[in-house]
Amino acid sequence: MKPFRDMRLSGAFRIELAAPDDFEGWRDAARRMVRADVPPDRITWESPADQGADLFAHGGRRLPSPPADAPQPRVSRDFLQLAQSVILHSDSKRFSLLYRVLWRLQSCPRLMEDKADADVRSMEDLARQVRRDIHKMRAFVRFRSMEDEGMERYVAWFEPEHHILRANAGFFVRRFTTMQWSILTPRGTLHWDGTALQEGPPATRADAPSGDPVEVLWRKYYASIFNPARLKVGAMLKEMPRKYWKNMPEAALIPELIAGAQAREAQMVKAGEHDFGDRPQSLGAIGEAILACRRCEIGCNGTRAVMGEGPSSAPLMIVGEQPGDSEEEQGRPFVGPAGRLLHSHLEEAGISDERTYVTNAVKHFKFVPRGKRRLHQNPTAKEIDVCRWWLDGERVMVKPHLVLALGASAARSLLGKTVSVQKVRGEPQMLDDGSELWITTHPSYLLRLQDNGRAEEEIKFANDLRKVAARLAELSGAD
Amino acid sequence: MSQLTVLERLEILADAAKYDASCASSGTTKRNSKGGKGIGSTEGMGICHAYAPDGRCISLLKILLTNHCVFDCHYCVNRKSSNTRRARFTPQEVVDLTLSFYRRNYIEGLFLSSGIVKSSSHTMEQLIEVARILREEHDFRGYIHLKTIPEADPELVAQAGLYADRVSINVELPTVAGLTRLAPDKSAPQIEGAMGSLKEAIVEAKDARKRFRHAPKFAPAGQSTQMIVGADAATDADIVGRASTLYDRFRLRRVYYSAFSPIPDASAVLPLKRPPLMREHRLYQSDWLMRFYGFAPHEVQQAAGSDGMLPLDVDPKLAWALRFRGDFPVDVNRAPREKLLRVPGLGVKAVNALVAARRQRRLRLADVGKLTVSIAKVRPFIVTEDWRPIMLTDRVDLQTLLVPAAKPAQMELFA
C-alpha cells in the first residue's frame, strides 16, 4: 500500500479526455483510477472544451497503474445510463461529479436509488438539461434548401447549449435518410450524403444559407394557426425560450402577433356581440325594445320594426318571415297581400283570430330599392339567428300550445337549423318548451306560383291548416 | 372567382383548422426512413417543432382540405351560414406542402381535416387520397392524423386507419342536448357508432398482429376526440363523467377539451361569455387524475362544488384533498403508492422517486423537499421521519395558507 499513500501526498492527477463528450475515455480512466484507489479530490478532469485551471495538477504525470488484483469497479446500470447523458453537459464539473458518484457507489452500491441524495440529484438535473437540449435541437433545427453541385442539400445552423451534436446525429440520419443535409454549429458540424455521416470543424452562421422560399409559407402557416383569442405567452416561452428564436424563421413574427392579438379578439367579440341584456318582461316592452334594435344590418336600414299581434295567451302562434312593404308602413303583421291570403285560409280552416297570435321571425323589413318600389329580400341565416332573441321572448310570454312556422326562415328561427319545408311539413315536432311545432309554406310562396302549380300548393296549404286546427282543438281540449 | 394562390389558401385553411386542439404526434409505432425511398420517422415521443403565442404546440401541419361545408354547426367558424372566406386544396397540393415542410424539419407530419363537401363519403375519400399519396407514392414515414367523418361510409373509415397513425372523431359537445342545439346536422348515436367501429377495428388489428407479424397496422396511435367546453350548459362534473365513459367505451387515447373561444362571424345562438381558459386547464388536470393518479370519475366529481364546477383557484387534486382531509396526513415512509399519489403537490415522478428512496433509508422533510417543486404545498398532507403536521389539516383557513391570495384580478377587457 505504500506507493498509493505517496501518490496521495504528492498532489492531483490531471486527466485529459479526447473530446468533451468522450464517454469511453472517461470510463476507461475512471475505472483505472477507482481500481488504483484514487479519491475524487485528487483528480482534475479536462477536455478540449473544458480547460481546467488547476495549476497544481501534475500535467505530464503518469497515471497510476492499479494493482493486478484490484477488483473491477462496481457500477449499476442506472448510473451508466445516466452518465452517458451527463457527460454531454457543458458544465466542466460533470467529469468529477461522475467520478465522485462512481467512487461512492463502491461502498454504497444502491446509491442511485436514493433520488434525494445531493450527488444523484445533480446527475439527474444535468441529464435532464441534456435531454431537453437534445429534444429542442430535434424540434428547432430549421433546414434551408440550397444547390450543391447540382444536388439539393438541406443546411441548418443551430447553437446547442451542450455537447449533443454527435449524440443527436442518429436521429437526423434516421429521419432524413434519403436527403443530403448538413447541420452546422459553433461546436462542430455534421454532413450526411445519403449513405455516410461525416464530422467537420466548427462553423459560423455565415456558412449557412440565409433564406429559403418555403419559409414564406411556413411563416404564413405559423401566423394563421395562432388563435389570438387565447393568448398565453408564458406557456409559449416556457417551451420555446427566446434564446432559440434567432434561428427560427417564424419567431420574427411573434412580437407582432402578440401586439395585434388583443385588437383582433376585441374585433371578433364586437362582431359577435348580441348582448341584449335582460329580456323585457312583457309583450309591450318587447314591442318598444325592437324599435331600437340595431343588432343586425336590417335593424339599421331605417325601417320600422313590426311587433307581433294577438291575444297574449293565444294557444296558437303563427310565425312568418319578416314584415313586407305594407306591414312596415302600417306597423302591423300580415296586413299585405300574403296576410290577406293567410287570413282567408285561416277562416276557412276554422281558426279564429281571437285564438291566434301572429308574428315574424325577423322584425324589420329587408329590401332593395327598385325605383319607387321596395323589393323584398330574404334575411340571412345570421340575421334570423340574431332576431330569434325577440321571438323567443314572445314565446315565453304567450306560451302557445302550438306554433305554426310559415316558410324556411320561420322554421330556422324556431329550430336553429335550416330545413326543407316540403320534407318536414305536416309532421309536428316538439320544441324544448313542450309546445308543438308545425311547419308549412309561406303564403307569399303561393302568391308567386301560377295556375296549376298554385292550385296544388294551395290545397296542400289548406290541408296543413286543417290538421293544425284539428290538433289545436285536441290540445285545447286536453286543458 | 379569381384563383387564390397557395399562400392565400394556406392562410384560410390553416386559420379554419386552428380550433382543433389536438396536435399530438406521439404514441405510434417506431419507424424510420432507412432502407426506404422517402423520408420520415416516428420514435415514440412526439416533437413540438414550434409554439404559437397561444401556448399551443405546433407539431403537425394542421389544415383543412376545404372549409366549404354543408353543415351548419353554430360553434364552428366554417358553418354554412358563416360569412368566412372559402378555399380548397387539391390532395396533391397538401402532399407537396407536407413534404416541403417536413424536409425543412418544421413538422412531424400532417393533421388533415375537412369541411363536408358534396357528401360525407366524398369528403372522406379526398382525405384518404392525401394519406394514400403520401404513404404509397412518397413512402412518407412521418405521422398522419386523419379526422374521420362519422357520416361517411364505414368502408372508407376503415381505409383511413390503414394509412393514418391516429384517427379521430369529435364528439363536439359533452351533452346530447347541446349537440342537438348547436350542431343540428350531427347526430350523437352516429358519432358514437363510428367511434365504436373504429375501436373495434383498432382492437382487431392489434389482435391480428399478435398472431401474424405482417398483418396491417390500423391507426397504431389509436383514436382521440375533442369536446368544446363552455358553449353549452354542461358542468365540469358532466364533462368529467362523459370523458370517462368515452375512455371506457371507446378506449380513447385522449379526450381534448377546447374552451370555446370567440370566432370571427360567430353565430347568434352561442353564449356571449367565453369560459375562462383556466376551466379548460382544470379539466385537463382532472383528466390526468383519472388517467395517471388512480382517481375514479366519481372522485373527481367530488372535487367539484355543489354547482358541478371544479374550483378555478385550486387544482382538482388539492380541492379533493381539502374536501377529504380525513385521508391525510399520509406517511411517506409507509403509505402505499396509491395513497402517495393522492397527496397534492406530489407528481407521479416524485412518488416513484420517494418509493425508491425509502427503500434505502427513512425519509426526512428535506428529502421530500428535494423531490418536489414546493414543499410548502405538500407539508400539511404528509408525515416524515422528522415532521408531522399538527392540526394543520383541521384548519379552516388551510386553503388560504396554501394558495397565495389571488392577485387582484384584472378587470375583464370585454366584460
PDB file of N, CA, C and O in Angstrom, chain B residues 24 83 89 118 120-121 130 141 217 228 242 256 274 276 305 307 326 329-330 333 344 348 356 359 375 388:
ATOM      1  N   ALA B  24     -51.014  16.156 -31.102  1.00  0.00           N
ATOM      2  CA  ALA B  24     -50.088  15.130 -30.633  1.00  0.00           C
ATOM      3  C   ALA B  24     -49.476  14.379 -31.802  1.00  0.00           C
ATOM      4  O   ALA B  24     -50.118  14.175 -32.821  1.00  0.00           O
ATOM      5  N   ASN B  83     -69.934  33.800 -42.705  1.00  0.00           N
ATOM      6  CA  ASN B  83     -69.544  34.684 -43.790  1.00  0.00           C
ATOM      7  C   ASN B  83     -68.029  34.692 -43.961  1.00  0.00           C
ATOM      8  O   ASN B  83     -67.420  35.727 -44.100  1.00  0.00           O
ATOM      9  N   PHE B  89     -57.923  22.962 -51.170  1.00  0.00           N
ATOM     10  CA  PHE B  89     -56.682  22.438 -51.715  1.00  0.00           C
ATOM     11  C   PHE B  89     -56.989  21.151 -52.472  1.00  0.00           C
ATOM     12  O   PHE B  89     -57.924  20.430 -52.112  1.00  0.00           O
ATOM     13  N   LYS B 118     -70.053  18.168 -50.970  1.00  0.00           N
ATOM     14  CA  LYS B 118     -70.856  17.171 -51.703  1.00  0.00           C
ATOM     15  C   LYS B 118     -71.484  16.208 -50.712  1.00  0.00           C
ATOM     16  O   LYS B 118     -72.615  16.363 -50.331  1.00  0.00           O
ATOM     17  N   SER B 120     -70.562  13.247 -47.256  1.00  0.00           N
ATOM     18  CA  SER B 120     -69.579  12.845 -46.257  1.00  0.00           C
ATOM     19  C   SER B 120     -68.597  11.844 -46.853  1.00  0.00           C
ATOM     20  O   SER B 120     -67.399  11.905 -46.606  1.00  0.00           O
ATOM     21  N   SER B 121     -69.117  10.930 -47.645  1.00  0.00           N
ATOM     22  CA  SER B 121     -68.229   9.904 -48.199  1.00  0.00           C
ATOM     23  C   SER B 121     -67.256  10.495 -49.215  1.00  0.00           C
ATOM     24  O   SER B 121     -66.086  10.132 -49.245  1.00  0.00           O
ATOM     25  N   VAL B 130     -55.158  11.926 -49.864  1.00  0.00           N
ATOM     26  CA  VAL B 130     -53.944  12.626 -49.431  1.00  0.00           C
ATOM     27  C   VAL B 130     -53.022  11.654 -48.709  1.00  0.00           C
ATOM     28  O   VAL B 130     -51.821  11.558 -49.002  1.00  0.00           O
ATOM     29  N   ARG B 141     -42.900   8.390 -44.028  1.00  0.00           N
ATOM     30  CA  ARG B 141     -42.989   7.591 -42.805  1.00  0.00           C
ATOM     31  C   ARG B 141     -43.179   8.447 -41.550  1.00  0.00           C
ATOM     32  O   ARG B 141     -42.931   8.016 -40.444  1.00  0.00           O
ATOM     33  N   LYS B 217     -51.151  -2.665 -40.007  1.00  0.00           N
ATOM     34  CA  LYS B 217     -51.369  -1.841 -38.815  1.00  0.00           C
ATOM     35  C   LYS B 217     -52.596  -0.971 -39.042  1.00  0.00           C
ATOM     36  O   LYS B 217     -52.808  -0.473 -40.129  1.00  0.00           O
ATOM     37  N   ILE B 228     -66.019  20.608 -26.881  1.00  0.00           N
ATOM     38  CA  ILE B 228     -65.977  22.051 -26.696  1.00  0.00           C
ATOM     39  C   ILE B 228     -66.547  22.383 -25.328  1.00  0.00           C
ATOM     40  O   ILE B 228     -67.607  21.891 -24.954  1.00  0.00           O
ATOM     41  N   ARG B 242     -68.671  12.331 -18.779  1.00  0.00           N
ATOM     42  CA  ARG B 242     -68.741  11.996 -20.199  1.00  0.00           C
ATOM     43  C   ARG B 242     -67.376  11.509 -20.696  1.00  0.00           C
ATOM     44  O   ARG B 242     -67.296  10.503 -21.411  1.00  0.00           O
ATOM     45  N   TYR B 256     -59.628  15.634 -25.812  1.00  0.00           N
ATOM     46  CA  TYR B 256     -59.168  17.025 -25.769  1.00  0.00           C
ATOM     47  C   TYR B 256     -60.331  17.923 -25.377  1.00  0.00           C
ATOM     48  O   TYR B 256     -61.468  17.699 -25.784  1.00  0.00           O
ATOM     49  N   ARG B 274     -67.223  33.852 -22.935  1.00  0.00           N
ATOM     50  CA  ARG B 274     -66.460  32.645 -23.128  1.00  0.00           C
ATOM     51  C   ARG B 274     -65.998  32.144 -21.767  1.00  0.00           C
ATOM     52  O   ARG B 274     -65.817  32.915 -20.842  1.00  0.00           O
ATOM     53  N   PRO B 276     -63.504  30.831 -18.862  1.00  0.00           N
ATOM     54  CA  PRO B 276     -62.109  31.156 -18.606  1.00  0.00           C
ATOM     55  C   PRO B 276     -61.210  30.030 -19.109  1.00  0.00           C
ATOM     56  O   PRO B 276     -61.583  28.858 -19.004  1.00  0.00           O
ATOM     57  N   GLY B 305     -67.622  21.653  -6.949  1.00  0.00           N
ATOM     58  CA  GLY B 305     -68.520  22.274  -5.981  1.00  0.00           C
ATOM     59  C   GLY B 305     -69.948  21.788  -6.171  1.00  0.00           C
ATOM     60  O   GLY B 305     -70.229  20.927  -7.012  1.00  0.00           O
ATOM     61  N   ASP B 307     -72.292  23.219  -7.529  1.00  0.00           N
ATOM     62  CA  ASP B 307     -72.810  23.569  -8.846  1.00  0.00           C
ATOM     63  C   ASP B 307     -72.216  22.693  -9.943  1.00  0.00           C
ATOM     64  O   ASP B 307     -72.423  22.925 -11.126  1.00  0.00           O
ATOM     65  N   GLY B 326     -59.765  13.828   6.098  1.00  0.00           N
ATOM     66  CA  GLY B 326     -59.607  12.655   6.947  1.00  0.00           C
ATOM     67  C   GLY B 326     -58.600  11.653   6.381  1.00  0.00           C
ATOM     68  O   GLY B 326     -58.020  10.858   7.109  1.00  0.00           O
ATOM     69  N   PRO B 329     -52.909  13.231   7.308  1.00  0.00           N
ATOM     70  CA  PRO B 329     -51.682  13.164   6.518  1.00  0.00           C
ATOM     71  C   PRO B 329     -51.298  11.728   6.144  1.00  0.00           C
ATOM     72  O   PRO B 329     -51.729  10.792   6.782  1.00  0.00           O
ATOM     73  N   VAL B 330     -50.481  11.624   5.109  1.00  0.00           N
ATOM     74  CA  VAL B 330     -50.011  10.341   4.607  1.00  0.00           C
ATOM     75  C   VAL B 330     -48.537  10.203   4.974  1.00  0.00           C
ATOM     76  O   VAL B 330     -47.769  11.141   4.792  1.00  0.00           O
ATOM     77  N   ASN B 333     -43.042   7.411   4.464  1.00  0.00           N
ATOM     78  CA  ASN B 333     -42.176   6.251   4.678  1.00  0.00           C
ATOM     79  C   ASN B 333     -42.928   4.937   4.689  1.00  0.00           C
ATOM     80  O   ASN B 333     -42.322   3.878   4.628  1.00  0.00           O
ATOM     81  N   PRO B 344     -51.532  16.276  -2.657  1.00  0.00           N
ATOM     82  CA  PRO B 344     -51.395  17.437  -3.549  1.00  0.00           C
ATOM     83  C   PRO B 344     -49.934  17.881  -3.604  1.00  0.00           C
ATOM     84  O   PRO B 344     -49.283  17.961  -2.567  1.00  0.00           O
ATOM     85  N   VAL B 348     -46.342  11.997 -10.303  1.00  0.00           N
ATOM     86  CA  VAL B 348     -46.021  10.580 -10.474  1.00  0.00           C
ATOM     87  C   VAL B 348     -44.523  10.342 -10.317  1.00  0.00           C
ATOM     88  O   VAL B 348     -44.092   9.407  -9.655  1.00  0.00           O
ATOM     89  N   ALA B 356     -38.682   4.638  -4.302  1.00  0.00           N
ATOM     90  CA  ALA B 356     -37.352   4.041  -4.469  1.00  0.00           C
ATOM     91  C   ALA B 356     -36.434   4.458  -3.325  1.00  0.00           C
ATOM     92  O   ALA B 356     -35.694   3.642  -2.777  1.00  0.00           O
ATOM     93  N   ARG B 359     -36.643   2.846   0.277  1.00  0.00           N
ATOM     94  CA  ARG B 359     -36.068   1.511   0.490  1.00  0.00           C
ATOM     95  C   ARG B 359     -34.665   1.639   1.062  1.00  0.00           C
ATOM     96  O   ARG B 359     -34.158   0.720   1.680  1.00  0.00           O
ATOM     97  N   ILE B 375     -42.340  22.386  -1.272  1.00  0.00           N
ATOM     98  CA  ILE B 375     -42.571  21.598  -0.066  1.00  0.00           C
ATOM     99  C   ILE B 375     -43.697  22.209   0.761  1.00  0.00           C
ATOM    100  O   ILE B 375     -44.429  21.511   1.452  1.00  0.00           O
ATOM    101  N   ARG B 388     -44.518  16.128  11.383  1.00  0.00           N
ATOM    102  CA  ARG B 388     -45.912  15.700  11.472  1.00  0.00           C
ATOM    103  C   ARG B 388     -46.739  16.961  11.568  1.00  0.00           C
ATOM    104  O   ARG B 388     -46.520  17.793  12.450  1.00  0.00           O
TER     105      ARG B 388
END
